[in-house]
GROMACS .gro file of C-alpha atoms in nm:
model
  471
    1UNK     CA    1   0.000   0.000   0.000
    2UNK     CA    2   0.128   0.348  -0.080
    3UNK     CA    3   0.020   0.621   0.158
    4UNK     CA    4  -0.040   0.949  -0.021
    5UNK     CA    5  -0.063   1.294   0.128
    6UNK     CA    6   0.168   1.559   0.261
    7UNK     CA    7   0.493   1.449   0.432
    8UNK     CA    8   0.387   1.637   0.746
    9UNK     CA    9   0.057   1.444   0.775
   10UNK     CA   10   0.026   1.262   1.113
   11UNK     CA   11   0.039   0.915   0.961
   12UNK     CA   12   0.350   0.976   0.753
   13UNK     CA   13   0.516   1.159   1.043
   14UNK     CA   14   0.445   0.860   1.269
   15UNK     CA   15   0.593   0.620   1.013
   16UNK     CA   16   0.908   0.832   0.980
   17UNK     CA   17   0.939   0.839   1.359
   18UNK     CA   18   0.905   0.460   1.369
   19UNK     CA   19   1.189   0.419   1.117
   20UNK     CA   20   1.407   0.649   1.325
   21UNK     CA   21   1.322   0.465   1.646
   22UNK     CA   22   1.410   0.129   1.490
   23UNK     CA   23   1.729   0.256   1.328
   24UNK     CA   24   1.610   0.169   0.979
   25UNK     CA   25   1.863   0.268   0.709
   26UNK     CA   26   1.753   0.559   0.490
   27UNK     CA   27   1.960   0.475   0.182
   28UNK     CA   28   2.260   0.285   0.050
   29UNK     CA   29   2.619   0.411   0.075
   30UNK     CA   30   2.787   0.504  -0.256
   31UNK     CA   31   3.024   0.204  -0.256
   32UNK     CA   32   2.725  -0.032  -0.214
   33UNK     CA   33   2.541   0.131  -0.503
   34UNK     CA   34   2.854   0.109  -0.716
   35UNK     CA   35   2.898  -0.263  -0.652
   36UNK     CA   36   2.528  -0.328  -0.720
   37UNK     CA   37   2.588  -0.198  -1.073
   38UNK     CA   38   2.867  -0.447  -1.151
   39UNK     CA   39   2.809  -0.726  -1.402
   40UNK     CA   40   2.729  -1.064  -1.243
   41UNK     CA   41   2.926  -1.386  -1.268
   42UNK     CA   42   2.734  -1.591  -1.524
   43UNK     CA   43   2.696  -1.970  -1.520
   44UNK     CA   44   2.781  -2.181  -1.824
   45UNK     CA   45   2.459  -2.384  -1.829
   46UNK     CA   46   2.191  -2.233  -2.052
   47UNK     CA   47   1.834  -2.317  -1.942
   48UNK     CA   48   1.665  -2.023  -2.113
   49UNK     CA   49   1.454  -2.267  -2.319
   50UNK     CA   50   1.246  -2.354  -2.009
   51UNK     CA   51   0.926  -2.140  -2.025
   52UNK     CA   52   0.926  -2.023  -1.663
   53UNK     CA   53   0.667  -1.790  -1.511
   54UNK     CA   54   0.638  -1.596  -1.185
   55UNK     CA   55   0.341  -1.543  -0.951
   56UNK     CA   56   0.358  -1.249  -0.711
   57UNK     CA   57   0.140  -0.968  -0.576
   58UNK     CA   58   0.052  -0.707  -0.842
   59UNK     CA   59   0.329  -0.458  -0.910
   60UNK     CA   60   0.606  -0.663  -0.747
   61UNK     CA   61   0.950  -0.605  -0.897
   62UNK     CA   62   1.174  -0.807  -0.662
   63UNK     CA   63   1.092  -1.148  -0.813
   64UNK     CA   64   1.280  -1.422  -0.631
   65UNK     CA   65   1.120  -1.732  -0.785
   66UNK     CA   66   1.007  -1.853  -1.125
   67UNK     CA   67   0.864  -2.196  -1.203
   68UNK     CA   68   0.775  -2.441  -1.474
   69UNK     CA   69   0.553  -2.741  -1.398
   70UNK     CA   70   0.513  -3.043  -1.623
   71UNK     CA   71   0.390  -3.399  -1.625
   72UNK     CA   72   0.632  -3.687  -1.641
   73UNK     CA   73   0.578  -4.059  -1.653
   74UNK     CA   74   0.434  -4.154  -1.315
   75UNK     CA   75   0.415  -3.804  -1.176
   76UNK     CA   76   0.533  -3.445  -1.215
   77UNK     CA   77   0.847  -3.237  -1.261
   78UNK     CA   78   0.889  -2.904  -1.080
   79UNK     CA   79   1.147  -2.660  -1.216
   80UNK     CA   80   1.197  -2.385  -0.961
   81UNK     CA   81   1.442  -2.105  -1.037
   82UNK     CA   82   1.570  -1.886  -0.751
   83UNK     CA   83   1.740  -1.550  -0.810
   84UNK     CA   84   2.117  -1.604  -0.783
   85UNK     CA   85   2.209  -1.312  -0.558
   86UNK     CA   86   2.555  -1.458  -0.491
   87UNK     CA   87   2.639  -1.399  -0.859
   88UNK     CA   88   2.628  -1.024  -0.784
   89UNK     CA   89   2.764  -1.004  -0.427
   90UNK     CA   90   3.138  -1.024  -0.359
   91UNK     CA   91   3.200  -1.198  -0.023
   92UNK     CA   92   3.322  -0.945   0.231
   93UNK     CA   93   3.255  -0.651   0.000
   94UNK     CA   94   3.039  -0.343   0.065
   95UNK     CA   95   2.721  -0.505  -0.071
   96UNK     CA   96   2.772  -0.812   0.148
   97UNK     CA   97   2.838  -0.602   0.460
   98UNK     CA   98   2.528  -0.389   0.397
   99UNK     CA   99   2.311  -0.699   0.353
  100UNK     CA  100   2.434  -0.831   0.690
  101UNK     CA  101   2.339  -0.498   0.845
  102UNK     CA  102   1.987  -0.496   0.695
  103UNK     CA  103   1.916  -0.875   0.710
  104UNK     CA  104   1.566  -0.853   0.553
  105UNK     CA  105   1.357  -0.625   0.336
  106UNK     CA  106   1.126  -0.413   0.552
  107UNK     CA  107   0.779  -0.315   0.433
  108UNK     CA  108   0.622   0.014   0.548
  109UNK     CA  109   0.291   0.155   0.422
  110UNK     CA  110   0.465   0.455   0.265
  111UNK     CA  111   0.786   0.291   0.140
  112UNK     CA  112   0.987  -0.030   0.117
  113UNK     CA  113   1.332  -0.055   0.273
  114UNK     CA  114   1.505  -0.322   0.061
  115UNK     CA  115   1.777  -0.567   0.156
  116UNK     CA  116   1.963  -0.487  -0.167
  117UNK     CA  117   1.968  -0.173  -0.386
  118UNK     CA  118   1.686  -0.151  -0.640
  119UNK     CA  119   1.937  -0.174  -0.926
  120UNK     CA  120   1.993  -0.532  -0.814
  121UNK     CA  121   1.674  -0.644  -0.635
  122UNK     CA  122   1.428  -0.490  -0.883
  123UNK     CA  123   1.635  -0.517  -1.198
  124UNK     CA  124   1.961  -0.705  -1.257
  125UNK     CA  125   1.894  -1.000  -1.022
  126UNK     CA  126   1.512  -1.004  -1.036
  127UNK     CA  127   1.351  -1.276  -1.249
  128UNK     CA  128   1.157  -1.027  -1.458
  129UNK     CA  129   0.994  -1.151  -1.778
  130UNK     CA  130   1.193  -1.167  -2.101
  131UNK     CA  131   1.525  -1.099  -1.926
  132UNK     CA  132   1.812  -1.348  -1.916
  133UNK     CA  133   1.917  -1.391  -1.554
  134UNK     CA  134   2.157  -1.610  -1.350
  135UNK     CA  135   1.961  -1.842  -1.121
  136UNK     CA  136   1.984  -2.136  -0.887
  137UNK     CA  137   1.771  -2.388  -1.073
  138UNK     CA  138   1.601  -2.668  -0.881
  139UNK     CA  139   1.457  -2.973  -1.055
  140UNK     CA  140   1.236  -3.178  -0.824
  141UNK     CA  141   1.064  -3.490  -0.955
  142UNK     CA  142   0.745  -3.605  -0.783
  143UNK     CA  143   0.542  -3.922  -0.806
  144UNK     CA  144   0.169  -3.922  -0.880
  145UNK     CA  145   0.093  -3.848  -0.512
  146UNK     CA  146   0.331  -3.553  -0.500
  147UNK     CA  147   0.614  -3.724  -0.308
  148UNK     CA  148   0.970  -3.629  -0.396
  149UNK     CA  149   1.156  -3.898  -0.592
  150UNK     CA  150   1.463  -3.705  -0.715
  151UNK     CA  151   1.624  -3.365  -0.657
  152UNK     CA  152   1.888  -3.168  -0.847
  153UNK     CA  153   2.011  -2.810  -0.813
  154UNK     CA  154   2.270  -2.621  -1.013
  155UNK     CA  155   2.342  -2.276  -1.151
  156UNK     CA  156   2.193  -2.182  -1.488
  157UNK     CA  157   2.090  -1.894  -1.706
  158UNK     CA  158   1.709  -1.866  -1.718
  159UNK     CA  159   1.445  -1.648  -1.877
  160UNK     CA  160   1.095  -1.604  -1.741
  161UNK     CA  161   0.821  -1.579  -2.002
  162UNK     CA  162   0.537  -1.429  -1.796
  163UNK     CA  163   0.474  -1.233  -1.477
  164UNK     CA  164   0.141  -1.334  -1.320
  165UNK     CA  165  -0.039  -1.214  -1.010
  166UNK     CA  166  -0.247  -1.438  -0.784
  167UNK     CA  167  -0.587  -1.301  -0.882
  168UNK     CA  168  -0.540  -1.350  -1.255
  169UNK     CA  169  -0.365  -1.686  -1.211
  170UNK     CA  170  -0.659  -1.805  -0.998
  171UNK     CA  171  -0.904  -1.681  -1.259
  172UNK     CA  172  -0.727  -1.860  -1.544
  173UNK     CA  173  -0.709  -2.186  -1.350
  174UNK     CA  174  -1.071  -2.162  -1.235
  175UNK     CA  175  -1.201  -2.094  -1.586
  176UNK     CA  176  -0.996  -2.372  -1.742
  177UNK     CA  177  -0.801  -2.125  -1.959
  178UNK     CA  178  -0.460  -2.179  -1.801
  179UNK     CA  179  -0.175  -2.337  -1.996
  180UNK     CA  180  -0.069  -2.675  -1.862
  181UNK     CA  181   0.225  -2.544  -1.661
  182UNK     CA  182   0.000  -2.303  -1.470
  183UNK     CA  183  -0.293  -2.548  -1.450
  184UNK     CA  184  -0.062  -2.800  -1.280
  185UNK     CA  185  -0.010  -2.554  -0.995
  186UNK     CA  186  -0.350  -2.665  -0.866
  187UNK     CA  187  -0.283  -3.037  -0.911
  188UNK     CA  188   0.061  -3.031  -0.752
  189UNK     CA  189  -0.039  -2.780  -0.484
  190UNK     CA  190  -0.336  -2.990  -0.375
  191UNK     CA  191  -0.125  -3.307  -0.379
  192UNK     CA  192   0.128  -3.141  -0.152
  193UNK     CA  193  -0.151  -3.018   0.076
  194UNK     CA  194  -0.271  -3.376   0.115
  195UNK     CA  195   0.083  -3.487   0.205
  196UNK     CA  196   0.108  -3.200   0.453
  197UNK     CA  197  -0.206  -3.329   0.624
  198UNK     CA  198  -0.067  -3.684   0.620
  199UNK     CA  199   0.257  -3.589   0.793
  200UNK     CA  200   0.080  -3.360   1.043
  201UNK     CA  201   0.190  -3.027   0.904
  202UNK     CA  202  -0.007  -2.708   0.964
  203UNK     CA  203  -0.088  -2.410   0.742
  204UNK     CA  204  -0.293  -2.161   0.943
  205UNK     CA  205  -0.561  -1.996   0.730
  206UNK     CA  206  -0.594  -1.687   0.949
  207UNK     CA  207  -0.783  -1.387   0.803
  208UNK     CA  208  -0.521  -1.121   0.731
  209UNK     CA  209  -0.536  -0.747   0.780
  210UNK     CA  210  -0.455  -0.580   0.450
  211UNK     CA  211  -0.386  -0.210   0.404
  212UNK     CA  212  -0.527  -0.091   0.071
  213UNK     CA  213  -0.507   0.242  -0.107
  214UNK     CA  214  -0.821   0.356  -0.288
  215UNK     CA  215  -0.796   0.681  -0.482
  216UNK     CA  216  -0.560   0.842  -0.236
  217UNK     CA  217  -0.732   0.722   0.080
  218UNK     CA  218  -0.644   0.414   0.282
  219UNK     CA  219  -0.835   0.155   0.478
  220UNK     CA  220  -0.793  -0.177   0.652
  221UNK     CA  221  -0.981  -0.481   0.526
  222UNK     CA  222  -0.978  -0.852   0.601
  223UNK     CA  223  -0.851  -1.071   0.321
  224UNK     CA  224  -0.864  -1.448   0.289
  225UNK     CA  225  -0.576  -1.595   0.085
  226UNK     CA  226  -0.667  -1.728  -0.258
  227UNK     CA  227  -0.617  -2.101  -0.320
  228UNK     CA  228  -0.345  -2.014  -0.576
  229UNK     CA  229  -0.146  -1.849  -0.298
  230UNK     CA  230  -0.163  -2.166  -0.090
  231UNK     CA  231  -0.063  -2.383  -0.387
  232UNK     CA  232   0.228  -2.152  -0.462
  233UNK     CA  233   0.333  -2.163  -0.097
  234UNK     CA  234   0.338  -2.544  -0.118
  235UNK     CA  235   0.599  -2.525  -0.395
  236UNK     CA  236   0.814  -2.297  -0.183
  237UNK     CA  237   0.775  -2.542   0.107
  238UNK     CA  238   0.863  -2.831  -0.125
  239UNK     CA  239   1.187  -2.657  -0.227
  240UNK     CA  240   1.271  -2.564   0.132
  241UNK     CA  241   1.220  -2.924   0.243
  242UNK     CA  242   1.438  -3.050  -0.045
  243UNK     CA  243   1.707  -2.801   0.055
  244UNK     CA  244   1.700  -2.917   0.417
  245UNK     CA  245   1.734  -3.284   0.321
  246UNK     CA  246   2.020  -3.203   0.084
  247UNK     CA  247   2.213  -3.011   0.350
  248UNK     CA  248   2.147  -3.277   0.614
  249UNK     CA  249   2.275  -3.549   0.382
  250UNK     CA  250   2.592  -3.350   0.315
  251UNK     CA  251   2.653  -3.264   0.681
  252UNK     CA  252   2.667  -2.883   0.674
  253UNK     CA  253   2.379  -2.638   0.656
  254UNK     CA  254   2.134  -2.396   0.810
  255UNK     CA  255   1.777  -2.502   0.887
  256UNK     CA  256   1.465  -2.311   0.983
  257UNK     CA  257   1.345  -2.491   1.296
  258UNK     CA  258   1.048  -2.469   1.531
  259UNK     CA  259   1.031  -2.684   1.846
  260UNK     CA  260   0.714  -2.874   1.925
  261UNK     CA  261   0.482  -2.664   2.137
  262UNK     CA  262   0.494  -2.750   2.510
  263UNK     CA  263   0.199  -2.935   2.660
  264UNK     CA  264   0.101  -2.625   2.857
  265UNK     CA  265   0.053  -2.421   2.539
  266UNK     CA  266  -0.161  -2.691   2.380
  267UNK     CA  267  -0.356  -2.727   2.703
  268UNK     CA  268  -0.430  -2.355   2.698
  269UNK     CA  269  -0.558  -2.390   2.341
  270UNK     CA  270  -0.788  -2.672   2.453
  271UNK     CA  271  -0.935  -2.441   2.717
  272UNK     CA  272  -0.974  -2.170   2.453
  273UNK     CA  273  -1.149  -2.414   2.220
  274UNK     CA  274  -1.390  -2.506   2.499
  275UNK     CA  275  -1.462  -2.139   2.569
  276UNK     CA  276  -1.528  -2.084   2.198
  277UNK     CA  277  -1.757  -2.389   2.188
  278UNK     CA  278  -1.529  -2.566   1.937
  279UNK     CA  279  -1.550  -2.942   1.977
  280UNK     CA  280  -1.201  -3.094   2.011
  281UNK     CA  281  -1.218  -3.466   2.096
  282UNK     CA  282  -0.904  -3.602   2.261
  283UNK     CA  283  -0.844  -3.847   1.975
  284UNK     CA  284  -0.833  -3.559   1.722
  285UNK     CA  285  -0.488  -3.408   1.672
  286UNK     CA  286  -0.420  -3.037   1.672
  287UNK     CA  287  -0.338  -3.045   1.299
  288UNK     CA  288  -0.662  -3.229   1.218
  289UNK     CA  289  -0.864  -2.977   1.414
  290UNK     CA  290  -0.703  -2.682   1.234
  291UNK     CA  291  -0.794  -2.825   0.893
  292UNK     CA  292  -1.158  -2.863   1.000
  293UNK     CA  293  -1.207  -2.494   1.083
  294UNK     CA  294  -1.361  -2.224   0.866
  295UNK     CA  295  -1.196  -1.882   0.918
  296UNK     CA  296  -1.514  -1.710   0.797
  297UNK     CA  297  -1.691  -1.813   1.120
  298UNK     CA  298  -1.610  -1.569   1.404
  299UNK     CA  299  -1.549  -1.841   1.666
  300UNK     CA  300  -1.320  -2.031   1.431
  301UNK     CA  301  -1.133  -1.715   1.327
  302UNK     CA  302  -1.079  -1.628   1.694
  303UNK     CA  303  -0.938  -1.975   1.765
  304UNK     CA  304  -0.710  -1.964   1.460
  305UNK     CA  305  -0.578  -1.631   1.581
  306UNK     CA  306  -0.493  -1.793   1.913
  307UNK     CA  307  -0.320  -2.082   1.733
  308UNK     CA  308  -0.054  -1.846   1.599
  309UNK     CA  309   0.098  -1.847   1.949
  310UNK     CA  310   0.223  -2.201   1.884
  311UNK     CA  311   0.430  -2.077   1.590
  312UNK     CA  312   0.639  -1.843   1.801
  313UNK     CA  313   0.991  -1.956   1.875
  314UNK     CA  314   1.104  -2.038   1.521
  315UNK     CA  315   1.475  -1.986   1.462
  316UNK     CA  316   1.774  -2.087   1.254
  317UNK     CA  317   1.986  -2.391   1.339
  318UNK     CA  318   2.339  -2.429   1.199
  319UNK     CA  319   2.524  -2.761   1.175
  320UNK     CA  320   2.855  -2.859   1.019
  321UNK     CA  321   3.112  -3.136   0.973
  322UNK     CA  322   2.852  -3.411   0.967
  323UNK     CA  323   2.728  -3.346   1.323
  324UNK     CA  324   2.350  -3.363   1.300
  325UNK     CA  325   2.179  -3.095   1.512
  326UNK     CA  326   1.959  -3.195   1.805
  327UNK     CA  327   1.662  -3.019   1.646
  328UNK     CA  328   1.606  -3.064   1.272
  329UNK     CA  329   1.227  -3.032   1.247
  330UNK     CA  330   1.008  -2.731   1.187
  331UNK     CA  331   0.703  -2.847   1.380
  332UNK     CA  332   0.452  -2.656   1.163
  333UNK     CA  333   0.602  -2.809   0.847
  334UNK     CA  334   0.640  -3.144   1.027
  335UNK     CA  335   0.968  -3.205   0.844
  336UNK     CA  336   1.318  -3.059   0.813
  337UNK     CA  337   1.291  -2.727   0.632
  338UNK     CA  338   1.516  -2.440   0.518
  339UNK     CA  339   1.465  -2.087   0.396
  340UNK     CA  340   1.614  -2.073   0.046
  341UNK     CA  341   1.354  -1.927  -0.191
  342UNK     CA  342   1.370  -1.551  -0.116
  343UNK     CA  343   1.736  -1.436  -0.139
  344UNK     CA  344   1.642  -1.090  -0.271
  345UNK     CA  345   1.454  -1.024   0.053
  346UNK     CA  346   1.619  -1.244   0.319
  347UNK     CA  347   1.991  -1.281   0.393
  348UNK     CA  348   2.000  -1.647   0.504
  349UNK     CA  349   1.861  -1.773   0.173
  350UNK     CA  350   2.178  -1.679  -0.017
  351UNK     CA  351   2.381  -1.897   0.219
  352UNK     CA  352   2.136  -2.187   0.202
  353UNK     CA  353   2.154  -2.184  -0.179
  354UNK     CA  354   2.535  -2.202  -0.171
  355UNK     CA  355   2.527  -2.491   0.075
  356UNK     CA  356   2.277  -2.679  -0.141
  357UNK     CA  357   2.480  -2.621  -0.458
  358UNK     CA  358   2.789  -2.757  -0.284
  359UNK     CA  359   2.599  -3.059  -0.152
  360UNK     CA  360   2.452  -3.141  -0.494
  361UNK     CA  361   2.798  -3.121  -0.652
  362UNK     CA  362   2.952  -3.322  -0.365
  363UNK     CA  363   3.211  -3.057  -0.288
  364UNK     CA  364   3.291  -2.854   0.026
  365UNK     CA  365   3.096  -2.531   0.078
  366UNK     CA  366   3.276  -2.206  -0.011
  367UNK     CA  367   3.498  -2.065   0.263
  368UNK     CA  368   3.301  -1.739   0.275
  369UNK     CA  369   2.988  -1.937   0.360
  370UNK     CA  370   3.158  -2.137   0.636
  371UNK     CA  371   3.314  -1.821   0.782
  372UNK     CA  372   2.974  -1.653   0.829
  373UNK     CA  373   2.767  -1.961   0.911
  374UNK     CA  374   2.793  -1.971   1.291
  375UNK     CA  375   2.686  -1.608   1.332
  376UNK     CA  376   2.387  -1.632   1.096
  377UNK     CA  377   2.127  -1.754   1.351
  378UNK     CA  378   2.185  -1.452   1.576
  379UNK     CA  379   2.198  -1.212   1.280
  380UNK     CA  380   1.874  -1.353   1.138
  381UNK     CA  381   1.703  -1.352   1.477
  382UNK     CA  382   1.769  -0.982   1.520
  383UNK     CA  383   1.658  -0.902   1.165
  384UNK     CA  384   1.344  -1.113   1.199
  385UNK     CA  385   1.253  -0.942   1.526
  386UNK     CA  386   1.291  -0.603   1.361
  387UNK     CA  387   1.075  -0.708   1.064
  388UNK     CA  388   0.807  -0.837   1.303
  389UNK     CA  389   0.815  -0.513   1.498
  390UNK     CA  390   0.780  -0.312   1.177
  391UNK     CA  391   0.477  -0.514   1.072
  392UNK     CA  392   0.301  -0.486   1.409
  393UNK     CA  393   0.380  -0.120   1.464
  394UNK     CA  394   0.279  -0.018   1.110
  395UNK     CA  395  -0.060  -0.181   1.147
  396UNK     CA  396  -0.101  -0.016   1.488
  397UNK     CA  397  -0.019   0.323   1.338
  398UNK     CA  398  -0.258   0.280   1.045
  399UNK     CA  399  -0.535   0.161   1.279
  400UNK     CA  400  -0.485   0.469   1.493
  401UNK     CA  401  -0.485   0.696   1.188
  402UNK     CA  402  -0.808   0.540   1.064
  403UNK     CA  403  -0.985   0.581   1.396
  404UNK     CA  404  -0.833   0.901   1.542
  405UNK     CA  405  -1.149   1.103   1.470
  406UNK     CA  406  -1.385   0.840   1.609
  407UNK     CA  407  -1.288   0.827   1.977
  408UNK     CA  408  -1.609   0.770   2.173
  409UNK     CA  409  -1.785   0.588   1.886
  410UNK     CA  410  -1.939   0.242   1.929
  411UNK     CA  411  -1.839  -0.064   1.723
  412UNK     CA  412  -1.942  -0.428   1.689
  413UNK     CA  413  -1.657  -0.662   1.779
  414UNK     CA  414  -1.569  -1.016   1.876
  415UNK     CA  415  -1.349  -1.103   2.175
  416UNK     CA  416  -1.060  -1.310   2.033
  417UNK     CA  417  -0.828  -1.320   2.335
  418UNK     CA  418  -0.856  -1.287   2.712
  419UNK     CA  419  -0.558  -1.263   2.946
  420UNK     CA  420  -0.533  -1.559   3.182
  421UNK     CA  421  -0.411  -1.346   3.472
  422UNK     CA  422  -0.644  -1.051   3.406
  423UNK     CA  423  -0.971  -1.164   3.244
  424UNK     CA  424  -1.103  -0.809   3.206
  425UNK     CA  425  -0.823  -0.737   2.955
  426UNK     CA  426  -0.790  -0.890   2.612
  427UNK     CA  427  -0.814  -0.837   2.236
  428UNK     CA  428  -1.114  -0.764   2.016
  429UNK     CA  429  -1.157  -0.803   1.642
  430UNK     CA  430  -1.377  -0.540   1.475
  431UNK     CA  431  -1.593  -0.637   1.182
  432UNK     CA  432  -1.528  -0.308   1.003
  433UNK     CA  433  -1.274  -0.159   0.973
  434UNK     CA  434  -1.042  -0.461   0.996
  435UNK     CA  435  -0.889  -0.387   1.335
  436UNK     CA  436  -0.746  -0.603   1.614
  437UNK     CA  437  -0.697  -0.400   1.931
  438UNK     CA  438  -0.664  -0.411   2.308
  439UNK     CA  439  -0.975  -0.394   2.523
  440UNK     CA  440  -0.962  -0.296   2.889
  441UNK     CA  441  -1.148  -0.096   3.148
  442UNK     CA  442  -1.438  -0.330   3.210
  443UNK     CA  443  -1.543  -0.470   3.546
  444UNK     CA  444  -1.651  -0.820   3.437
  445UNK     CA  445  -1.467  -1.107   3.269
  446UNK     CA  446  -1.456  -1.070   2.891
  447UNK     CA  447  -1.664  -1.331   2.703
  448UNK     CA  448  -1.409  -1.510   2.484
  449UNK     CA  449  -1.546  -1.578   2.136
  450UNK     CA  450  -1.859  -1.373   2.190
  451UNK     CA  451  -1.978  -1.061   2.009
  452UNK     CA  452  -1.947  -0.746   2.214
  453UNK     CA  453  -2.036  -0.382   2.165
  454UNK     CA  454  -1.728  -0.173   2.239
  455UNK     CA  455  -1.640   0.195   2.267
  456UNK     CA  456  -1.320   0.345   2.124
  457UNK     CA  457  -1.129   0.510   2.408
  458UNK     CA  458  -0.802   0.614   2.240
  459UNK     CA  459  -0.643   0.634   1.894
  460UNK     CA  460  -0.364   0.868   1.788
  461UNK     CA  461  -0.096   0.763   1.533
  462UNK     CA  462   0.248   0.785   1.688
  463UNK     CA  463   0.115   0.869   2.034
  464UNK     CA  464  -0.153   0.626   2.153
  465UNK     CA  465  -0.236   0.287   2.009
  466UNK     CA  466  -0.598   0.194   1.953
  467UNK     CA  467  -0.780   0.077   2.265
  468UNK     CA  468  -1.142  -0.006   2.338
  469UNK     CA  469  -1.359  -0.057   2.645
  470UNK     CA  470  -1.683  -0.253   2.683
  471UNK     CA  471  -1.976  -0.026   2.593
   0.00000   0.00000   0.00000
């Protein structure tokens, strides 16, 4: 979303203040910009004959992944090209040092703070259509049920043929007008969803808050992901799982891990389910229950929101020299998993790609990768925390800007969280606008999962976050 209006407007001033508070870089140093303009190191393998395509939100320019899907005897073949950022970045150089300082791309309502300069992330390294680009090209063969039977990864020159967005891709698939490679996104995506259910993996379908810009004004709405987004996410998960297995087999790597939730956290969710009148028999697993819920129902949406607490605690786990780490599983994926598909926007992915390329070629990883490997978990943890803070604070600021002139007004809401130690304090979800906010000031216990009429008590972007009280 692009916020329009004068720079001195309260919303834009609050966003600038947030960037200052978080120490967000304002621009790139000259030596970084100079290196970003250098010609890349090009691979010898030419795979430009593969008719790849990309699927991203409308207007995206930093295109990390392109794909081609095809049938093969007994199953499918997935070609997944990842932007080869390492072809542009000299280890230990200015661009590398700046990427370690930034860690991830940060998204604000009024601007994007990229991991790499736009000359690289939105041009020279981006898998834009009809441009020849260096890439890390994965070939993953699947059987008829979507299980991996063979994996290969190597560097290659590629050329994407089309840039699609989710809405139009979904429309083409739904109307039966999609070419086979795009049509297979549904078949393979659904097959992988079935395997996810089989292994006990979880994809939370939580209604998202989306900031949209309509003719110079902005608003918050709830948006349910399109099926095409879920199918596309399954291909990213497939590649991340293949990367994890490849690194584990070679003995050196970096995984994205999430420990199994403690019994106390699951027990709290069972109490929440009971309060929300959601039937959860003891023989039904957590993953099975999640797949049975409909996020369009208020009680189910409230429970799904609570379920996100079990996904906290994800981190990066490094291992080397054949010593298998104690934790290899990402509990939500229910398998070993690695971040490797977004190197234009996330630092760790460049390292994971190099480790996978070395493993596939049965050679030692580059020295520059090994030298930085042990520090990566801490670097990524700090960058991930900052990105999470940006996301939360930006939504808080936009909510306050939307509601600043409506203090004292009444709204219809649903109670989606109640504090265990203080049951008069919790979180409400408004029907319109799409706001989640704190509720306090009442004298009786909040009715978890119930509709409630609430009064707005404060809202001021940059000064006071949105807060409600029972009406």
